[in-house]
Coordinates of C-alpha atoms in Angstrom, one line a residue:
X1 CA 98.7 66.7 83.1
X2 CA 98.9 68.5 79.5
X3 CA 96.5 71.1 78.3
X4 CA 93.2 70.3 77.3
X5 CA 92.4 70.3 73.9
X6 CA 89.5 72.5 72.1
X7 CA 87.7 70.4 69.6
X8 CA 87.9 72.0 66.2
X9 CA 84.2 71.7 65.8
X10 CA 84.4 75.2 68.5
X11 CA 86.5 77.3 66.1
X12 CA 85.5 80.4 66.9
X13 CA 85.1 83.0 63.9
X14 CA 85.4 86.0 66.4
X15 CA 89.5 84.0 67.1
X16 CA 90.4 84.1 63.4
X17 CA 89.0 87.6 63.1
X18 CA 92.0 88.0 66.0
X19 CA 94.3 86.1 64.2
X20 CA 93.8 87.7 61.0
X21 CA 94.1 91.5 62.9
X22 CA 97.4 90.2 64.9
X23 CA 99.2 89.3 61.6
X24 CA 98.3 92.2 59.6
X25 CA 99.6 94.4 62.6
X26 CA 102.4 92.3 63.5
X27 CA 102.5 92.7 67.3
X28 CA 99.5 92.2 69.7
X29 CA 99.1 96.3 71.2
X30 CA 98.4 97.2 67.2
X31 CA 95.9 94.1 67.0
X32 CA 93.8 95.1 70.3
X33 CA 93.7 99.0 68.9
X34 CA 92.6 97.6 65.7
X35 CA 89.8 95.5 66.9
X36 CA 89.1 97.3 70.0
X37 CA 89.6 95.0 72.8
X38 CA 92.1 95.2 75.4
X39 CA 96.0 93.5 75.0
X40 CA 95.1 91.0 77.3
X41 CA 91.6 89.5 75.6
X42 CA 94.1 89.2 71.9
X43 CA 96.2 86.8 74.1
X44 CA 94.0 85.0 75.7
X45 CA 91.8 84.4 72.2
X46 CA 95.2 83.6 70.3
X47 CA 95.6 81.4 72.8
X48 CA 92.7 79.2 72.2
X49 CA 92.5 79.1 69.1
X50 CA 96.1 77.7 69.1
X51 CA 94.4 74.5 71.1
X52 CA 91.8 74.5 69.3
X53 CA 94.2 74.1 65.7
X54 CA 97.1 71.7 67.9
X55 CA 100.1 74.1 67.4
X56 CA 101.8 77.4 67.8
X57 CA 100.6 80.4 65.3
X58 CA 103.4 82.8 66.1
X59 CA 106.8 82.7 67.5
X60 CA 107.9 86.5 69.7
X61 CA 111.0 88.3 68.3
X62 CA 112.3 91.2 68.8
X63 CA 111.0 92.6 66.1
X64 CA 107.4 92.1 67.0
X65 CA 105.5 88.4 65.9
X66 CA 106.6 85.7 63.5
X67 CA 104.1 83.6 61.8
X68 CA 104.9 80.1 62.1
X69 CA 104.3 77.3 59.2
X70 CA 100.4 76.2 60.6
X71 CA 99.9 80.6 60.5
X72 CA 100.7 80.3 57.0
X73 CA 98.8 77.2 56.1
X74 CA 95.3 78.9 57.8
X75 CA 95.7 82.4 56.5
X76 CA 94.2 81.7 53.0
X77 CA 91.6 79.9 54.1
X78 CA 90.7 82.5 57.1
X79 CA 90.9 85.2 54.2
X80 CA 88.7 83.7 52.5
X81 CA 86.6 83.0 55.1
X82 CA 86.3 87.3 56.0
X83 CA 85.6 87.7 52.5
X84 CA 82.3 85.8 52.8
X85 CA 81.5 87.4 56.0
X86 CA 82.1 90.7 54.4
X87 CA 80.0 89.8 51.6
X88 CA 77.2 88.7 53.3
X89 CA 77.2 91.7 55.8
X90 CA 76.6 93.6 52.6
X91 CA 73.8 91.6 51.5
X92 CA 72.2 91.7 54.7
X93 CA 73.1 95.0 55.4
X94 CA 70.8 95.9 51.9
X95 CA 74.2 96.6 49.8
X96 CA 74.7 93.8 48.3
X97 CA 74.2 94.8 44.6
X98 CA 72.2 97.4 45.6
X99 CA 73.7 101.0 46.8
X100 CA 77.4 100.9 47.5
X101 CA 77.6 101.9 51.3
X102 CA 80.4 101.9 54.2
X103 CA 84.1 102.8 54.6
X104 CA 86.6 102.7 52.0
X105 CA 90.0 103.0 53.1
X106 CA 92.1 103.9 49.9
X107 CA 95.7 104.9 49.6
X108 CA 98.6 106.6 47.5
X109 CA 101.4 108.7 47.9
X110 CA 101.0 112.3 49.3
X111 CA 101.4 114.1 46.4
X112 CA 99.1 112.4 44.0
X113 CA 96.5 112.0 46.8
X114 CA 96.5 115.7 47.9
X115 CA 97.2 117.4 44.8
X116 CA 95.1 115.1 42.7
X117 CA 92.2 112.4 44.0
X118 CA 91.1 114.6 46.6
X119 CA 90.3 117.6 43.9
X120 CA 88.2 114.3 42.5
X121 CA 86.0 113.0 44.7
X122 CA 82.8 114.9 44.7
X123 CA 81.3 113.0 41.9
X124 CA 82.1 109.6 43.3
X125 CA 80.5 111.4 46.8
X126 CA 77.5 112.4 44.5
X127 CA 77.0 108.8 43.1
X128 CA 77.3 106.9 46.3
X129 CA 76.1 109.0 49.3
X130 CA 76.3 106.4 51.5
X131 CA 80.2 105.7 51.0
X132 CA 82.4 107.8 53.4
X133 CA 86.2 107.7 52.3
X134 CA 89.6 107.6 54.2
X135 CA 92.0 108.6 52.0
X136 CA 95.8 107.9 53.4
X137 CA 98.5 109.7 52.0
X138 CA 102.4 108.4 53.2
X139 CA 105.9 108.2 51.4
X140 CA 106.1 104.8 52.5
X141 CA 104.8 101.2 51.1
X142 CA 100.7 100.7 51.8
X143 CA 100.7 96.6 52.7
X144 CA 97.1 95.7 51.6
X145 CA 97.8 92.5 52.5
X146 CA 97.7 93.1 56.2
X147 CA 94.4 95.8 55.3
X148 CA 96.0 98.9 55.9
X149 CA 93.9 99.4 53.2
X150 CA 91.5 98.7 50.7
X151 CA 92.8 100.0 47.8
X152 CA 95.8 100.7 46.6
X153 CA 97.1 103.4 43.7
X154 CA 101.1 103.3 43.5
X155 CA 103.1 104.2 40.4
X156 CA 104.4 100.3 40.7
X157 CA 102.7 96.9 40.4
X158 CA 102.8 95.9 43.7
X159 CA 103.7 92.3 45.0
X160 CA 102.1 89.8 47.3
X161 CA 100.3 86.8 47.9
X162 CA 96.0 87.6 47.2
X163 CA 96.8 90.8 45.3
X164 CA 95.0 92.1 42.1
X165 CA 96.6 94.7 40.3
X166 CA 95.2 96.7 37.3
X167 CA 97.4 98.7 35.3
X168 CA 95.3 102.1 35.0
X169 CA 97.0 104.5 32.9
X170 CA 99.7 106.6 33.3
X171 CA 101.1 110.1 34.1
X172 CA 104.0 112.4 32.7
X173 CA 106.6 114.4 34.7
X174 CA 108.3 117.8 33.4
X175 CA 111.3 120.0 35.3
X176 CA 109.6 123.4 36.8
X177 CA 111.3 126.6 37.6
X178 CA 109.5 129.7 39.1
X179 CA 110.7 133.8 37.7
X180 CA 112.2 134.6 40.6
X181 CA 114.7 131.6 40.0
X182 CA 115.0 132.0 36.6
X183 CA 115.8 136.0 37.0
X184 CA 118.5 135.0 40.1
X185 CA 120.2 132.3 37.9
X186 CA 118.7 131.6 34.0
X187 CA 117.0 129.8 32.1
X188 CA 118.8 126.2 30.7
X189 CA 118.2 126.1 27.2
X190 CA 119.4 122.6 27.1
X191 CA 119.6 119.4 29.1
X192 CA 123.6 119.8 29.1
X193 CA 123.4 123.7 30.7
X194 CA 121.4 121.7 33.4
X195 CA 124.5 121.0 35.2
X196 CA 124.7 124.6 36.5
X197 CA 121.4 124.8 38.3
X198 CA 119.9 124.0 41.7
X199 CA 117.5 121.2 42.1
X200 CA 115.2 120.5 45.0
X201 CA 114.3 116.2 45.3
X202 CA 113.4 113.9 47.6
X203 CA 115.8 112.8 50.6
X204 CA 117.7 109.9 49.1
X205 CA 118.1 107.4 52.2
X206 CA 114.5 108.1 53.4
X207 CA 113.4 106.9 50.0
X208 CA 110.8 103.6 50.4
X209 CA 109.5 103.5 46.7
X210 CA 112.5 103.9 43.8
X211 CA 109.7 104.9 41.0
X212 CA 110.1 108.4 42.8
X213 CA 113.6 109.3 41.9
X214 CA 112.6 110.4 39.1
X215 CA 115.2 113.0 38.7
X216 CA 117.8 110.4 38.0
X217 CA 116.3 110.1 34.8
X218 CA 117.4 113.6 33.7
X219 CA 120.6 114.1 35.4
X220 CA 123.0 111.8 36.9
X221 CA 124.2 113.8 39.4
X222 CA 122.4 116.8 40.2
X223 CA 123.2 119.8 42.4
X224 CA 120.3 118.9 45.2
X225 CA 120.3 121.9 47.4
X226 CA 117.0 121.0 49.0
X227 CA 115.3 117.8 50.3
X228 CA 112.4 116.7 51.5
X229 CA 109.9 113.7 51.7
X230 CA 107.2 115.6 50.5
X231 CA 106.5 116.8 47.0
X232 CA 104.4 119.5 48.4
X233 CA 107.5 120.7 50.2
X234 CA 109.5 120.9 47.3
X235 CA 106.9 122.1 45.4
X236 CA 106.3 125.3 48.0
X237 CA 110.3 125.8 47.8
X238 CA 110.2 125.6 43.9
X239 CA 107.5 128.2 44.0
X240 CA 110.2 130.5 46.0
X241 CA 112.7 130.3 43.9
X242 CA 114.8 128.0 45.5
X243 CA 115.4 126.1 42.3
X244 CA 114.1 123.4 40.0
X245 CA 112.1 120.3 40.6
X246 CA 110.8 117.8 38.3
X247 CA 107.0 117.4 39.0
X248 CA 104.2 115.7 37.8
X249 CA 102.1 117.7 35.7
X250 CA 98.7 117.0 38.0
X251 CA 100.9 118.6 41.0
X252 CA 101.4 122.1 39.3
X253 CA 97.6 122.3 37.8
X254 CA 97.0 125.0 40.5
X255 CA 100.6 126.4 41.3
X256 CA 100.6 129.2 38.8
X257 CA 104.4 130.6 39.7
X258 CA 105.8 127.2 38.3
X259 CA 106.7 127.3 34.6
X260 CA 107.5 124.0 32.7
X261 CA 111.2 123.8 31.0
X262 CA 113.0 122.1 28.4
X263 CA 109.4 120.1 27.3
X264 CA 110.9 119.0 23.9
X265 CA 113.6 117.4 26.1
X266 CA 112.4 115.8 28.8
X267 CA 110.0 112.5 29.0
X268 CA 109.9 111.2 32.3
X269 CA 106.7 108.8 32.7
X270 CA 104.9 107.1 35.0
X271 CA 102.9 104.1 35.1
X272 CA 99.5 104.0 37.7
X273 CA 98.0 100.8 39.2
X274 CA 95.2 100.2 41.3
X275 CA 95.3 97.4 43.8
X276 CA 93.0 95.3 45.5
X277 CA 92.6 92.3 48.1
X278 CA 91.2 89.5 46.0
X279 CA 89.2 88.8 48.6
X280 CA 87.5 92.6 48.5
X281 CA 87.7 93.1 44.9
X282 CA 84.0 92.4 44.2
X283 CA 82.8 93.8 47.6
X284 CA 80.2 96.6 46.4
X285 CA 81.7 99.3 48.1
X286 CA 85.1 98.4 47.1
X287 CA 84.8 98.1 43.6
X288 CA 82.6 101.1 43.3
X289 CA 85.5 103.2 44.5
X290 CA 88.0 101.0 42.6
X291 CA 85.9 101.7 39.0
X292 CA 85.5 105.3 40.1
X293 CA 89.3 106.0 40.3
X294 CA 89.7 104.0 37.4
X295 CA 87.3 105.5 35.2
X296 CA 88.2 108.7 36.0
X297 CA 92.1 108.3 35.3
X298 CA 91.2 106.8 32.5
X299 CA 89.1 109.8 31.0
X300 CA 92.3 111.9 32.0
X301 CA 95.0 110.4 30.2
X302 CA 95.2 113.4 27.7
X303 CA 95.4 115.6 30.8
X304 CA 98.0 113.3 33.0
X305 CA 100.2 112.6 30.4
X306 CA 101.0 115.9 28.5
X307 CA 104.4 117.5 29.8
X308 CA 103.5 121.0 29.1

């Protein structure tokens, strides 16, 4: 005897809100941490809503789940669906045009995010008091897609299906060298003495975005005595004397020992773009924080984009 079918007039909201957590985590552990429920209630609700739709939604490999062809036919339409529900929790909830409140989960790279937006966030605390913030700060791709955030801010206009993407300004890069370098081996005068000197980068085969090597831009092949995947790192060892590192200009705002070079030389730039679910993009408490971060790189530009 085959398995019973669920009739479709049972969907279940609470299934697709499993669904939807199972294929932005990819395997089913991640999903029941996510949505806080043990690993065996994910199965069992994937499970039924699978009978409830007449087919398979993923296929196991050993790389973690596979969305199948009925997975990909739902997911706008389930998307779509959680940006209702989130909207009208808002409304309920008193938010809905009304004062922004909630979490916003927003992120960037490390150095931009530590070195920059978090100096920045007391007025947008001061305008929305009930908004609480989780800034995420990693070398790696953010997929906003599967919510690993809300929003987005990458120096690249990120791809994928749903995404909205707002070119926000931009930011300039210059090469920094501390005295204590500078005594131990001189000061280039020129891009072509450049080839004698020490520079500190990121490591090249742990690299996940290529708008970071940056450095390539001023020297082909430079002497690289010192790696690391985070600009504060190579900022600190800069700072040492190590040896020179080419740095946004926001990073070195409160690094005093760091001394810009060769300014009339060197134009390395940046593009910034906020990114956004389209199905969050007019959520109160997303596009508060969106139009703060916005605004407030926009009322920058003089400041972000000087190399000197």
């Amino acid at each position: 005897m085959g398995v019973k079918r669920i009739p479709i007039e049972e969907l279940d909201w609470d299934d697709l809100r499993i669904f939807l957590a199972v294929i932005r985590s990819g395997n089913l552990t991640q999903a029941a941490k996510t949505v806080h429920v043990d690993h065996s209630t994910i199965s069992r609700r994937i499970s039924r809503l699978e009978l409830c739709l007449g087919g398979a939604l993923f296929e196991r490999r050993k790389d973690g789940l596979q969305k199948t062809l009925l997975a990909e036919q739902i997911l706008p339409q389930v998307e779509a669906m959680e940006g209702g529900a989130v909207a009208l929790r808002e409304s309920l909830s008193g938010c809905g045009g009304r004062e922004p409140a909630g979490i916003v989960r927003v992120a960037m790279m490390e150095g931009i995010g530590s070195l920059y937006i978090a100096r920045r966030l007391v007025g947008l605390s001061s305008a929305y008091p009930l908004l609480r913030i989780e800034l995420v700060t990693s070398p790696q791709l953010v997929n906003v897609n599967r919510r690993e955030a809300d929003i987005f801010l990458s120096f690249f206009k990120p791809e994928g299906r749903g995404m909205e993407s707002e070119n926000i300004g931009l930011f300039a890069l210059s090469l920094y060298g501390s005295e204590e370098y500078f005594a131990a081996h001189g000061k280039p005068k020129s891009l072509e003495e450049l080839v004698n000197h020490k520079f500190l980068s990121y490591i090249d085969d742990l690299i996940q975005v290529d708008t970071v090597r940056w450095l390539d831009e001023v020297l082909p092949n430079p002497n690289i005595i010192f790696s690391s995947n985070s600009m504060l790192a190579q900022m600190a060892a800069a700072s040492s004397g190590l040896g020179l590192v080419l740095l946004p200009r926001f990073a070195v705002a409160n690094e005093p020992k760091l001394l810009p070079i060769l300014t009339n030389q060197i134009c390395v730039t940046r593009q910034l773009w906020l990114s956004v679910h389209a199905d969050l993009r007019y959520s109160t408490r997303i596009n508060a924080v969106f139009n703060y971060l916005k605004d407030r790189i926009s009322a920058e530009q003089v400041f972000l984009s000087r190399n000197n």
